[in-house]
Amino acid sequence: MKRFLLTAIFFAAVTCAFAQTVTTTKVTTTTVVNDKGDTVKTQSDTIKTKKRRFKFTIGSGEDTKGVYVNQPDTVKQVSKSSGFSWGLTLARLDLGLATLVDNGSFDLSPTNNFLRYRSWKSSNVGFDVIQAGYRFTSSFRIYVSGGFDWTHFRLRENITIQPDGPKEGLVYTRDNIQYDKNRFTSSYFRIPLTFDWRSHDDSRGKAVHIAGGPMIGILYNGRVKQKSDENGKQKFNDSYNFTKVRYGLTGRVGYGAWGVFGKYYFNDMFDTAAQEGLRNFSFGIMLGF
């Protein structure tokens, strides 16, 4: 995981913009009056205070995320103008539940029953780290982003999915072990194309977001992670016949920084004939539009 983030940072151009030094001038006038009411002396003191403000950004454009130092506590919000922007980001942090859809049904067929899973312990986690887009108006923009997406299924059966086998179907062994944890994970690079509409800011400075669009994923790893008294913790990495490239739709609705999301993939989860029609659906909460 670390090497992917470092690679993205290395190949991204870094732009640092430093605001000019802000000078605040305060003039104090002192007047001395005698007992007759005549002005004896008038003195003016000028005090200049310099404060340097910094803005650090990685990327270019109004939608680029930034880190601010010594900026005013209250910032007047203005409508964002149209234009292109790009940069590193940390957005669309997804945390939700993962669900299998077997030929249109949430019930697994007898062929796939060995993949029975614990619904409330099967999850989808993901986030974006880079994006580029174009804002047409203050309310509408289109952007393409890149990030990572993990889908974890907590299997109920005491089985071990075997590494890439024949294309006829997934191969597994039934173990004489009671697993405390038996997790089957797919890891993808995700590349969504998003159409994002937002309302005008309300009195709290927050807006309603409605966003969505197509998304593709490129497999970079599959994993079986098990925990038992007999063998302790074990991890096995392989592609496990996960489809190499998946494609689907994602949708997001929210207010402010928080929202809900849904993802559905149109192609099969595995490149095996026996698992034809077995697909993945995820939904949950998200942070950062």
Short mmCIF file of C-alpha atoms in Angstrom, two decimals:
data_model
loop_
_atom_site.label_atom_id
_atom_site.label_comp_id
_atom_site.label_asym_id
_atom_site.label_seq_id
_atom_site.Cartn_x
_atom_site.Cartn_y
_atom_site.Cartn_z
CA MET A 1 0.00 0.00 0.00
CA LYS A 2 2.79 2.41 0.90
CA ARG A 3 4.61 1.95 -2.40
CA PHE A 4 1.50 2.90 -4.37
CA LEU A 5 1.10 6.15 -2.44
CA LEU A 6 4.80 6.98 -2.80
CA THR A 7 4.65 6.32 -6.54
CA ALA A 8 1.66 8.63 -6.94
CA ILE A 9 3.42 11.37 -5.01
CA PHE A 10 6.64 10.93 -7.00
CA PHE A 11 4.99 11.25 -10.39
CA ALA A 12 2.64 14.10 -9.44
CA ALA A 13 3.87 17.63 -10.04
CA VAL A 14 4.01 19.63 -6.87
CA THR A 15 3.06 23.30 -6.83
CA CYS A 16 3.73 25.38 -3.73
CA ALA A 17 2.07 28.80 -3.58
CA PHE A 18 3.04 31.17 -0.79
CA ALA A 19 0.85 34.19 -0.12
CA GLN A 20 2.54 37.55 0.29
CA THR A 21 3.46 38.90 3.67
CA VAL A 22 0.51 40.77 5.20
CA THR A 23 1.46 44.05 6.91
CA THR A 24 -0.96 45.56 9.44
CA THR A 25 -0.39 49.23 10.29
CA LYS A 26 -1.77 50.73 13.52
CA VAL A 27 -1.42 54.47 14.19
CA THR A 28 -1.84 55.75 17.78
CA THR A 29 -2.11 59.53 18.40
CA THR A 30 -1.34 60.95 21.88
CA THR A 31 -2.38 64.57 22.71
CA VAL A 32 -1.14 66.42 25.84
CA VAL A 33 -3.34 69.35 27.07
CA ASN A 34 -2.37 71.79 29.87
CA ASP A 35 -4.69 73.12 32.57
CA LYS A 36 -5.71 76.04 30.35
CA GLY A 37 -6.96 73.72 27.63
CA ASP A 38 -4.12 74.47 25.26
CA THR A 39 -2.54 71.65 23.30
CA VAL A 40 1.04 71.29 24.40
CA LYS A 41 2.16 68.22 22.50
CA THR A 42 0.82 65.84 19.90
CA GLN A 43 2.62 62.57 19.19
CA SER A 44 1.76 59.87 16.66
CA ASP A 45 3.14 56.35 17.03
CA THR A 46 3.01 53.92 14.11
CA ILE A 47 3.18 50.18 14.77
CA LYS A 48 3.62 47.78 11.85
CA THR A 49 2.92 44.08 12.33
CA LYS A 50 4.00 41.57 9.71
CA LYS A 51 2.39 38.15 9.44
CA ARG A 52 3.32 35.65 6.77
CA ARG A 53 0.54 33.41 5.48
CA PHE A 54 1.20 30.15 3.70
CA LYS A 55 -0.81 27.99 1.33
CA PHE A 56 0.56 24.61 0.27
CA THR A 57 -1.11 22.78 -2.60
CA ILE A 58 -0.32 19.73 -4.69
CA GLY A 59 -1.83 20.34 -8.09
CA SER A 60 -3.49 23.19 -9.93
CA GLY A 61 -6.94 24.76 -10.09
CA GLU A 62 -9.61 26.05 -7.72
CA ASP A 63 -10.80 22.55 -6.77
CA THR A 64 -7.31 21.48 -5.67
CA LYS A 65 -7.04 20.60 -2.00
CA GLY A 66 -4.72 22.78 0.08
CA VAL A 67 -3.17 23.14 3.50
CA TYR A 68 -3.39 26.62 5.03
CA VAL A 69 -1.24 28.20 7.75
CA ASN A 70 -2.03 31.54 9.46
CA GLN A 71 -5.14 32.10 7.38
CA PRO A 72 -8.11 34.04 8.82
CA ASP A 73 -10.54 32.03 10.94
CA THR A 74 -13.45 33.35 8.87
CA VAL A 75 -13.23 32.98 5.12
CA LYS A 76 -15.80 34.44 2.76
CA GLN A 77 -17.07 31.80 0.35
CA VAL A 78 -17.34 32.85 -3.27
CA SER A 79 -18.66 30.95 -6.26
CA LYS A 80 -16.00 28.83 -7.93
CA SER A 81 -15.29 29.79 -11.51
CA SER A 82 -15.10 27.35 -14.38
CA GLY A 83 -11.80 25.78 -15.31
CA PHE A 84 -9.53 22.75 -15.20
CA SER A 85 -7.98 21.46 -11.97
CA TRP A 86 -5.86 18.50 -10.94
CA GLY A 87 -3.88 17.31 -7.96
CA LEU A 88 -3.41 14.85 -5.16
CA THR A 89 -6.34 14.44 -2.80
CA LEU A 90 -7.75 12.32 -0.02
CA ALA A 91 -11.46 12.09 -0.72
CA ARG A 92 -14.40 9.73 -1.15
CA LEU A 93 -13.44 7.66 1.90
CA ASP A 94 -15.90 4.75 1.69
CA LEU A 95 -16.85 2.40 4.50
CA GLY A 96 -19.72 0.07 3.82
CA LEU A 97 -21.12 -3.43 3.55
CA ALA A 98 -20.29 -5.84 0.72
CA THR A 99 -22.92 -8.12 -0.78
CA LEU A 100 -22.86 -10.90 -3.36
CA VAL A 101 -25.55 -10.97 -6.04
CA ASP A 102 -25.90 -14.42 -7.64
CA ASN A 103 -27.67 -14.09 -11.00
CA GLY A 104 -29.93 -11.35 -9.67
CA SER A 105 -30.56 -12.96 -6.27
CA PHE A 106 -29.08 -12.20 -2.86
CA ASP A 107 -29.32 -15.95 -2.09
CA LEU A 108 -26.35 -17.98 -3.26
CA SER A 109 -26.96 -20.87 -5.63
CA PRO A 110 -25.94 -24.41 -4.56
CA THR A 111 -22.84 -24.10 -6.75
CA ASN A 112 -21.66 -21.00 -4.87
CA ASN A 113 -22.96 -21.91 -1.43
CA PHE A 114 -19.40 -22.52 -0.19
CA LEU A 115 -18.98 -18.70 -0.37
CA ARG A 116 -21.58 -18.08 2.33
CA TYR A 117 -20.49 -15.05 4.32
CA ARG A 118 -21.30 -13.06 7.44
CA SER A 119 -23.19 -10.05 6.13
CA TRP A 120 -22.37 -7.60 8.94
CA LYS A 121 -18.67 -8.50 8.88
CA SER A 122 -18.20 -8.27 5.11
CA SER A 123 -17.09 -4.80 4.11
CA ASN A 124 -16.01 -2.48 1.34
CA VAL A 125 -13.33 0.16 1.99
CA GLY A 126 -11.86 2.63 -0.46
CA PHE A 127 -10.61 6.15 -1.11
CA ASP A 128 -9.22 8.34 -3.89
CA VAL A 129 -5.71 9.83 -3.89
CA ILE A 130 -5.54 11.74 -7.17
CA GLN A 131 -8.04 13.51 -9.41
CA ALA A 132 -8.35 15.78 -12.44
CA GLY A 133 -11.47 17.49 -13.68
CA TYR A 134 -13.23 20.44 -15.22
CA ARG A 135 -15.71 22.72 -13.48
CA PHE A 136 -18.38 24.08 -15.83
CA THR A 137 -20.25 26.19 -13.26
CA SER A 138 -20.13 26.75 -9.52
CA SER A 139 -22.69 23.91 -9.22
CA PHE A 140 -21.45 21.32 -11.73
CA ARG A 141 -18.16 19.64 -12.49
CA ILE A 142 -16.82 16.43 -14.05
CA TYR A 143 -13.69 14.71 -12.81
CA VAL A 144 -11.79 11.45 -13.13
CA SER A 145 -9.99 10.15 -10.05
CA GLY A 146 -7.81 7.26 -9.00
CA GLY A 147 -7.60 5.35 -5.75
CA PHE A 148 -7.85 2.01 -4.01
CA ASP A 149 -10.78 -0.28 -3.26
CA TRP A 150 -10.89 -3.36 -1.02
CA THR A 151 -13.76 -5.83 -0.68
CA HIS A 152 -13.64 -8.22 2.29
CA PHE A 153 -15.95 -11.22 2.61
CA ARG A 154 -15.95 -12.99 5.99
CA LEU A 155 -16.62 -16.60 5.03
CA ARG A 156 -18.79 -18.80 7.23
CA GLU A 157 -17.39 -22.13 6.06
CA ASN A 158 -14.13 -23.64 7.33
CA ILE A 159 -12.57 -23.73 3.89
CA THR A 160 -9.46 -22.46 2.14
CA ILE A 161 -9.82 -21.01 -1.35
CA GLN A 162 -6.97 -22.36 -3.47
CA PRO A 163 -4.76 -20.24 -5.76
CA ASP A 164 -5.62 -19.82 -9.43
CA GLY A 165 -7.04 -23.07 -10.66
CA PRO A 166 -8.86 -24.16 -13.79
CA LYS A 167 -11.27 -21.78 -15.46
CA GLU A 168 -14.13 -24.19 -14.76
CA GLY A 169 -14.59 -22.97 -11.19
CA LEU A 170 -13.03 -21.91 -7.89
CA VAL A 171 -11.18 -24.66 -6.07
CA TYR A 172 -11.29 -24.97 -2.29
CA THR A 173 -10.46 -27.44 0.46
CA ARG A 174 -12.69 -28.13 3.42
CA ASP A 175 -10.52 -27.95 6.54
CA ASN A 176 -10.85 -29.76 9.84
CA ILE A 177 -10.22 -26.45 11.60
CA GLN A 178 -12.57 -24.04 13.32
CA TYR A 179 -11.54 -20.63 12.00
CA ASP A 180 -12.07 -17.59 14.19
CA LYS A 181 -11.62 -15.49 11.04
CA ASN A 182 -11.69 -16.58 7.41
CA ARG A 183 -11.57 -13.53 5.17
CA PHE A 184 -11.52 -13.50 1.37
CA THR A 185 -10.35 -10.17 -0.09
CA SER A 186 -10.04 -8.58 -3.51
CA SER A 187 -7.92 -5.44 -3.97
CA TYR A 188 -8.36 -3.12 -6.93
CA PHE A 189 -7.09 0.17 -8.28
CA ARG A 190 -10.28 2.13 -8.89
CA ILE A 191 -10.78 4.77 -11.59
CA PRO A 192 -14.20 6.47 -11.42
CA LEU A 193 -15.52 9.12 -13.79
CA THR A 194 -17.82 11.33 -11.71
CA PHE A 195 -20.51 13.86 -12.61
CA ASP A 196 -20.87 16.03 -9.51
CA TRP A 197 -23.71 18.48 -8.86
CA ARG A 198 -23.87 20.61 -5.72
CA SER A 199 -26.40 23.11 -4.44
CA HIS A 200 -25.53 26.61 -3.27
CA ASP A 201 -24.10 26.85 0.23
CA ASP A 202 -26.66 27.29 2.98
CA SER A 203 -26.29 29.52 6.06
CA ARG A 204 -23.92 26.95 7.58
CA GLY A 205 -21.65 26.99 4.54
CA LYS A 206 -22.64 23.46 3.50
CA ALA A 207 -24.15 22.14 0.29
CA VAL A 208 -26.08 19.12 -0.96
CA HIS A 209 -24.12 16.85 -3.31
CA ILE A 210 -25.42 14.40 -5.90
CA ALA A 211 -22.65 12.57 -7.74
CA GLY A 212 -22.15 9.42 -9.77
CA GLY A 213 -20.88 7.80 -12.93
CA PRO A 214 -19.05 4.79 -14.37
CA MET A 215 -16.11 3.20 -12.62
CA ILE A 216 -13.53 0.60 -13.58
CA GLY A 217 -11.24 -1.41 -11.34
CA ILE A 218 -7.90 -3.08 -12.09
CA LEU A 219 -6.98 -6.05 -9.89
CA TYR A 220 -3.64 -5.90 -8.10
CA ASN A 221 -4.07 -8.57 -5.41
CA GLY A 222 -6.29 -11.19 -3.86
CA ARG A 223 -5.88 -12.52 -0.34
CA VAL A 224 -7.07 -15.20 2.05
CA LYS A 225 -6.55 -14.27 5.70
CA GLN A 226 -7.28 -16.85 8.37
CA LYS A 227 -7.06 -17.01 12.14
CA SER A 228 -7.35 -20.19 14.19
CA ASP A 229 -6.05 -21.75 17.40
CA GLU A 230 -4.32 -24.49 15.41
CA ASN A 231 -2.41 -22.35 12.90
CA GLY A 232 -2.54 -18.86 14.39
CA LYS A 233 -2.68 -16.08 11.78
CA GLN A 234 -2.08 -16.96 8.14
CA LYS A 235 -2.12 -14.91 4.92
CA PHE A 236 -2.08 -16.20 1.34
CA ASN A 237 -1.80 -13.88 -1.67
CA ASP A 238 -2.88 -14.76 -5.20
CA SER A 239 -5.23 -13.51 -7.90
CA TYR A 240 -7.74 -16.30 -6.99
CA ASN A 241 -9.44 -16.05 -10.38
CA PHE A 242 -10.81 -12.59 -9.55
CA THR A 243 -11.70 -10.78 -12.74
CA LYS A 244 -8.73 -8.70 -13.87
CA VAL A 245 -10.79 -5.67 -14.91
CA ARG A 246 -14.23 -4.90 -13.49
CA TYR A 247 -16.64 -2.16 -14.47
CA GLY A 248 -19.82 -0.74 -13.02
CA LEU A 249 -21.58 2.32 -11.65
CA THR A 250 -21.22 4.30 -8.46
CA GLY A 251 -23.58 6.84 -6.92
CA ARG A 252 -23.20 9.29 -4.03
CA VAL A 253 -25.60 11.59 -2.18
CA GLY A 254 -24.71 13.75 0.80
CA TYR A 255 -24.72 16.99 2.73
CA GLY A 256 -21.55 18.80 3.64
CA ALA A 257 -18.65 16.38 3.80
CA TRP A 258 -20.73 13.29 4.71
CA GLY A 259 -22.87 11.12 2.50
CA VAL A 260 -23.90 7.65 1.42
CA PHE A 261 -22.66 5.63 -1.56
CA GLY A 262 -23.58 2.60 -3.64
CA LYS A 263 -21.49 0.56 -6.09
CA TYR A 264 -22.61 -2.14 -8.48
CA TYR A 265 -20.43 -4.01 -10.98
CA PHE A 266 -21.85 -5.26 -14.27
CA ASN A 267 -19.35 -8.02 -14.97
CA ASP A 268 -18.73 -11.20 -13.00
CA MET A 269 -16.61 -11.22 -9.87
CA PHE A 270 -14.56 -14.25 -11.04
CA ASP A 271 -13.16 -15.45 -14.38
CA THR A 272 -14.59 -18.93 -13.88
CA ALA A 273 -17.51 -20.65 -15.62
CA ALA A 274 -19.08 -22.00 -12.41
CA GLN A 275 -19.26 -18.48 -10.91
CA GLU A 276 -20.86 -16.92 -13.99
CA GLY A 277 -23.41 -14.32 -12.92
CA LEU A 278 -21.89 -13.84 -9.44
CA ARG A 279 -21.44 -10.10 -8.95
CA ASN A 280 -20.60 -7.57 -6.27
CA PHE A 281 -22.74 -4.82 -4.73
CA SER A 282 -21.61 -2.47 -1.94
CA PHE A 283 -23.22 0.40 -0.04
CA GLY A 284 -22.41 2.48 3.02
CA ILE A 285 -21.28 5.86 4.31
CA MET A 286 -18.61 8.14 2.89
CA LEU A 287 -16.57 11.20 3.83
CA GLY A 288 -15.30 13.92 1.49
CA PHE A 289 -16.83 14.89 -1.87
#
